[in-house]
XYZ file of C-alpha atoms in Angstrom:
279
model
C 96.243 -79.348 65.413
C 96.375 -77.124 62.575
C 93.519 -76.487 60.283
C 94.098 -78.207 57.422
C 94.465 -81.505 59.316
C 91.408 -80.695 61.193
C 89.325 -79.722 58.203
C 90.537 -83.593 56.644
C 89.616 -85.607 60.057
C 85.813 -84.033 60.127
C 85.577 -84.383 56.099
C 84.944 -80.425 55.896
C 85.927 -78.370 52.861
C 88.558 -75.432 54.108
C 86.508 -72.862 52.121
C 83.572 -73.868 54.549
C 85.750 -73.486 57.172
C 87.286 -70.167 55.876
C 83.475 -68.941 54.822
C 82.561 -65.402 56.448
C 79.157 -65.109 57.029
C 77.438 -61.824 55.019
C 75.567 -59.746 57.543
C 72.485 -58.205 55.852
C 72.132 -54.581 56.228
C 69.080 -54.728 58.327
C 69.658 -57.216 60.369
C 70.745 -55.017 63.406
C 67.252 -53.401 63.087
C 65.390 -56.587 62.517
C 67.116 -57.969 65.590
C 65.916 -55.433 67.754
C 62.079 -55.811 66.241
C 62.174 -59.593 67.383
C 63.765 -58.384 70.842
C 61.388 -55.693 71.244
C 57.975 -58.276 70.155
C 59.592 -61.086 72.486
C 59.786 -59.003 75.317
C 56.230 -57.647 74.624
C 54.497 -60.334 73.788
C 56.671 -63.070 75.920
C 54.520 -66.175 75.353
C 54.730 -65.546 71.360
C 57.153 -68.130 69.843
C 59.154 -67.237 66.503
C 56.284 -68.212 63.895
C 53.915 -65.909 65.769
C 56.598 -63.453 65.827
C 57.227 -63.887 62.403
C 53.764 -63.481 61.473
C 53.571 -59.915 63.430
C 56.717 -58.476 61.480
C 55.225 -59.758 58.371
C 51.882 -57.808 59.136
C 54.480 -54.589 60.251
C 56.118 -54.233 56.749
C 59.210 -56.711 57.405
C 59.782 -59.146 54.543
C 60.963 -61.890 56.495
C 60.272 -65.895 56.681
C 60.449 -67.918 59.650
C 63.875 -69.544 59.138
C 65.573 -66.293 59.060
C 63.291 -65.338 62.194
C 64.543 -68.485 64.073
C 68.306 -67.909 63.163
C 67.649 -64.553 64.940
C 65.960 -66.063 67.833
C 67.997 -68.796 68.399
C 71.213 -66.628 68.880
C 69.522 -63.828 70.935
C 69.026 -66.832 73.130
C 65.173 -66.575 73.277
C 62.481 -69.203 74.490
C 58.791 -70.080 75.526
C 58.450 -72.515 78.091
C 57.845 -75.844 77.323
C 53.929 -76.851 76.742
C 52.642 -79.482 79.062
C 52.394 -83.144 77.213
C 49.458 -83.808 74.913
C 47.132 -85.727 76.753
C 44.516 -88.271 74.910
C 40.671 -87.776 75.857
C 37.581 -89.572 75.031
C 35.585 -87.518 73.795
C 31.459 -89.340 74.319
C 29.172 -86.065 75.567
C 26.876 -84.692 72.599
C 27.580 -81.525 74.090
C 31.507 -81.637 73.070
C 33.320 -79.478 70.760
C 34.046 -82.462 68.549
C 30.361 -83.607 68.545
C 29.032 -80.721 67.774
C 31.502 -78.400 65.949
C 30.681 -74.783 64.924
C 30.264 -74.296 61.035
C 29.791 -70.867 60.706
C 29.783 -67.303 62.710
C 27.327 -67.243 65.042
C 26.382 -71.301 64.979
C 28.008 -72.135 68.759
C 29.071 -69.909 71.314
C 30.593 -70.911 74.553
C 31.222 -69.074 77.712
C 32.511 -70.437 81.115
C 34.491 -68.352 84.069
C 37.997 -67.793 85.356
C 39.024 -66.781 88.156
C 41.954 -64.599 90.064
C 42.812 -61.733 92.944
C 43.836 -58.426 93.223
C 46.887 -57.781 95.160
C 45.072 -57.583 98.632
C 44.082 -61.192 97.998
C 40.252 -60.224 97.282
C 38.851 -62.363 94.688
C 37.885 -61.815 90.565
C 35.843 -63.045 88.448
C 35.293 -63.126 85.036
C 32.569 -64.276 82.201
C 34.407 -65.120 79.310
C 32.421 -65.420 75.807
C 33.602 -67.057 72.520
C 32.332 -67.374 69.109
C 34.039 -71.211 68.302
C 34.077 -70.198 64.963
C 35.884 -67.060 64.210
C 37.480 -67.728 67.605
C 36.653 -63.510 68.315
C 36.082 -63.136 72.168
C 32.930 -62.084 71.853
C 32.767 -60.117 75.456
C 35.165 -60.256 79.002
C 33.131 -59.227 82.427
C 35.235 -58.512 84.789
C 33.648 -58.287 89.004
C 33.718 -59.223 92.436
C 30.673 -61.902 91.822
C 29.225 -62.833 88.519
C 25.956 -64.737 88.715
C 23.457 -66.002 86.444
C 21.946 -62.386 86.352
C 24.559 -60.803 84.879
C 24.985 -63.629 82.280
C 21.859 -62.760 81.380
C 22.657 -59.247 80.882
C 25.527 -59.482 79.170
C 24.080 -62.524 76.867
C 21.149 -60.016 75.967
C 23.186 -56.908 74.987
C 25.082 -59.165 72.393
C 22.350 -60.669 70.595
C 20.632 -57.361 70.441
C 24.125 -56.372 68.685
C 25.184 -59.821 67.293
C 21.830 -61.511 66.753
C 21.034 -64.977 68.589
C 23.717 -67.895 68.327
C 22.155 -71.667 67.450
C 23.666 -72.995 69.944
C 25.639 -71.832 73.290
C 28.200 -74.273 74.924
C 28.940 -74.188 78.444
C 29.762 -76.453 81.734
C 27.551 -77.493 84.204
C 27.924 -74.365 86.845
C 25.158 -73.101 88.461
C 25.345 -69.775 86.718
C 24.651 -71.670 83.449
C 22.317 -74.383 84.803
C 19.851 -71.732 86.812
C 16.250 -72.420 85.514
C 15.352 -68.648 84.516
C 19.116 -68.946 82.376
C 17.525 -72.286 80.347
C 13.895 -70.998 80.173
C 14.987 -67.750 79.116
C 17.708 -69.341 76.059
C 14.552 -71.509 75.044
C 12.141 -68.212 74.858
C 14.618 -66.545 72.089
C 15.753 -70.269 70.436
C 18.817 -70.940 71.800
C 19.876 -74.299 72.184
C 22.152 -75.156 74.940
C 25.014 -77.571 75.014
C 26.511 -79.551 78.609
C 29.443 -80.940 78.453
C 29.611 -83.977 80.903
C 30.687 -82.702 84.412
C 34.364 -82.734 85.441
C 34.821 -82.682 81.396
C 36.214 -79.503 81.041
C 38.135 -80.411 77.751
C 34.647 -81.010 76.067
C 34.455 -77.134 75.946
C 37.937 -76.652 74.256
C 37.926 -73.485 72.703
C 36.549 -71.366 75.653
C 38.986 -73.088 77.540
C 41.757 -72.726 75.491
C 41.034 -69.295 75.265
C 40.695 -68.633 78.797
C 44.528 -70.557 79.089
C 45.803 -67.786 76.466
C 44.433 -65.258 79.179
C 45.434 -66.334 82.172
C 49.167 -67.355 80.363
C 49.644 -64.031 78.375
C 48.147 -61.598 81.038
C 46.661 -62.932 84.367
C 50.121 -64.720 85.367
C 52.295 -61.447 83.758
C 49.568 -58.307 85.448
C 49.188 -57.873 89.350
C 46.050 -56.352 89.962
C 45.761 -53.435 92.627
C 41.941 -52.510 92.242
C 39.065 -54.038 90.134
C 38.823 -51.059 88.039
C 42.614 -51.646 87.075
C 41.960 -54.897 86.128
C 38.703 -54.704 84.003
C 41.120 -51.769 81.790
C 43.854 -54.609 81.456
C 41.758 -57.029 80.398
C 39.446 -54.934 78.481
C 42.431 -53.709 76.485
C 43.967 -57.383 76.123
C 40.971 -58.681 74.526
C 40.956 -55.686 72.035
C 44.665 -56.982 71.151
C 43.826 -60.452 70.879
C 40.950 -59.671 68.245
C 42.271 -57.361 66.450
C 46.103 -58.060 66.697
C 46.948 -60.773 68.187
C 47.833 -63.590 65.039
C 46.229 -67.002 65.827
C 47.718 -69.783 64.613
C 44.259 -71.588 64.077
C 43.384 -68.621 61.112
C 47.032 -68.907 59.528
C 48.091 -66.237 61.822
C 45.589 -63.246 61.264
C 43.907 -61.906 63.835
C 40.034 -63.077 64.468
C 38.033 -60.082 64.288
C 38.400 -60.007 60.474
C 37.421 -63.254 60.356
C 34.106 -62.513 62.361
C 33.153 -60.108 59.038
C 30.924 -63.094 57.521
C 28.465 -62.096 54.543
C 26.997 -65.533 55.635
C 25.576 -64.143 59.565
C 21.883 -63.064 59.421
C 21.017 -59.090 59.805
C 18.856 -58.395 62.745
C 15.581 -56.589 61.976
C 14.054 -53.678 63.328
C 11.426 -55.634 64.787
C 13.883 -57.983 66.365
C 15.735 -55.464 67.649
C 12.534 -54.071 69.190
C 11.581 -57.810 70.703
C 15.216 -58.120 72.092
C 15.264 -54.465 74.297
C 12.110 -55.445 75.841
C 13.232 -58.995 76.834
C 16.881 -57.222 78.010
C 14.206 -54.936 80.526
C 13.081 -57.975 81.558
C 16.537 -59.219 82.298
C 17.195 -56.283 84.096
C 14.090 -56.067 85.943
């Protein structure tokens, strides 16, 4: 069939048909960034992408980025269905939603192995509001003394949260964990048991980990792993974009004008109950 009759059967103009496209000069370079960031970064889609050129220099928008993506043949696997939850607990990220840096913290653990099949496990910590990972501990065991520990060191840095969200573990439900939260004002928030959507931004943080790094990393020794992870959650606060703070990173976010200062004499009260801890 020649052209012309094929042009008048679809109802398309020759001169679309005839239309070369106009290759922009830097799109052989700007191909290669998106390559390069989608084989770094593979569970970034094109927006996030987008959002990292944009912060490297490249004047781009998303359409053009998508165009690029599409025909380089590149993909993140499909999300799981949205499922619908009731959402009852006062303890639940919808009940009680964060308002301002350091107003609710959560913290919960994840687990995985090193390569000789020995376990890990680690204490993450979120602030719900900048969404910053506030700290990643990394051992063979984790128990309710070192979330004391590590809980003390930040609010001698950070100063004291108003509340602290977690599950209903035995780590988080010891008795010197809730006595010692109710010394230094800390209100703590259960979400129901076998609820662990109540505590959604811990846990989708923790999903981000385990997707982006735990299921890409195999671990030879614990010391390899707590550099990994260490070095991922620099990248996630300081580089990674998040979609929830129109793509910038959260540690900016976490500068707030509106958190409290600690004072000398709180940081004085705070080292002796950390001794305490440790002791």
């Amino acid at each position: 069939m020649t052209e012309r009759r094929a042009c008048r059967v679809l109802g398309q103009a020759r001169s679309t048909q005839r239309r070369r496209p106009k290759i922009a000069a830097d799109e052989e370079r700007l191909t290669e960034s998106i390559v390069g960031l989608a084989r770094e970064y593979g569970r970034y889609g094109y927006r996030r992408v987008t959002a990292l050129l944009r912060h490297a220099g490249w004047r781009v928008n998303h359409k053009r980025v998508e165009r690029i993506w599409r025909q380089e043949g590149l993909r993140v696997p499909k999300k799981q269905p949205k499922r619908g939850r009731l959402w009852l607990n006062d303890g639940s990220c919808v009940r009680k939603r964060a308002e301002h840096a350091n107003h609710v913290w959560s913290y919960d653990f994840v687990m995985d192995r090193t390569r000789d099949g020995r376990a890990i496990r680690m204490l993450t910590i979120v602030d719900e509001y900048t969404r910053e990972c506030l700290a990643i501990d990394v051992g063979r065991r984790l128990n309710s003394e070192n979330v004391l520990a590590r809980l003390a060191d930040l609010f001698v840095h950070r100063g004291t949260p108003r509340y602290i969200r977690s599950d209903n573990g035995p780590e988080f439900t010891a008795k010197r964990v809730r006595e010692w939260l109710s010394r230094v004002q800390v209100n703590t928030l259960f979400i129901e048991p076998g609820s662990p959507w109540e505590n959604g931004y811990v846990e989708s943080f923790n999903g981000k980990l385990r997707d982006e790094l735990l299921n890409r990393e195999i671990f030879y020794t614990l010391i390899e792993a707590q550099v990994l992870i260490g070095r991922w959650r620099r990248l996630y606060n300081h580089f990674r974009p998040h979609s929830a703070l129109g793509y910038r990173p959260p540690a900016p976010e976490a500068i707030d004008p509106a958190v409290r200062k600690i004072t000398s004499s709180e940081v004085g009260e705070w080292k002796k109950l950390t001794q305490e801890v440790v002791q």
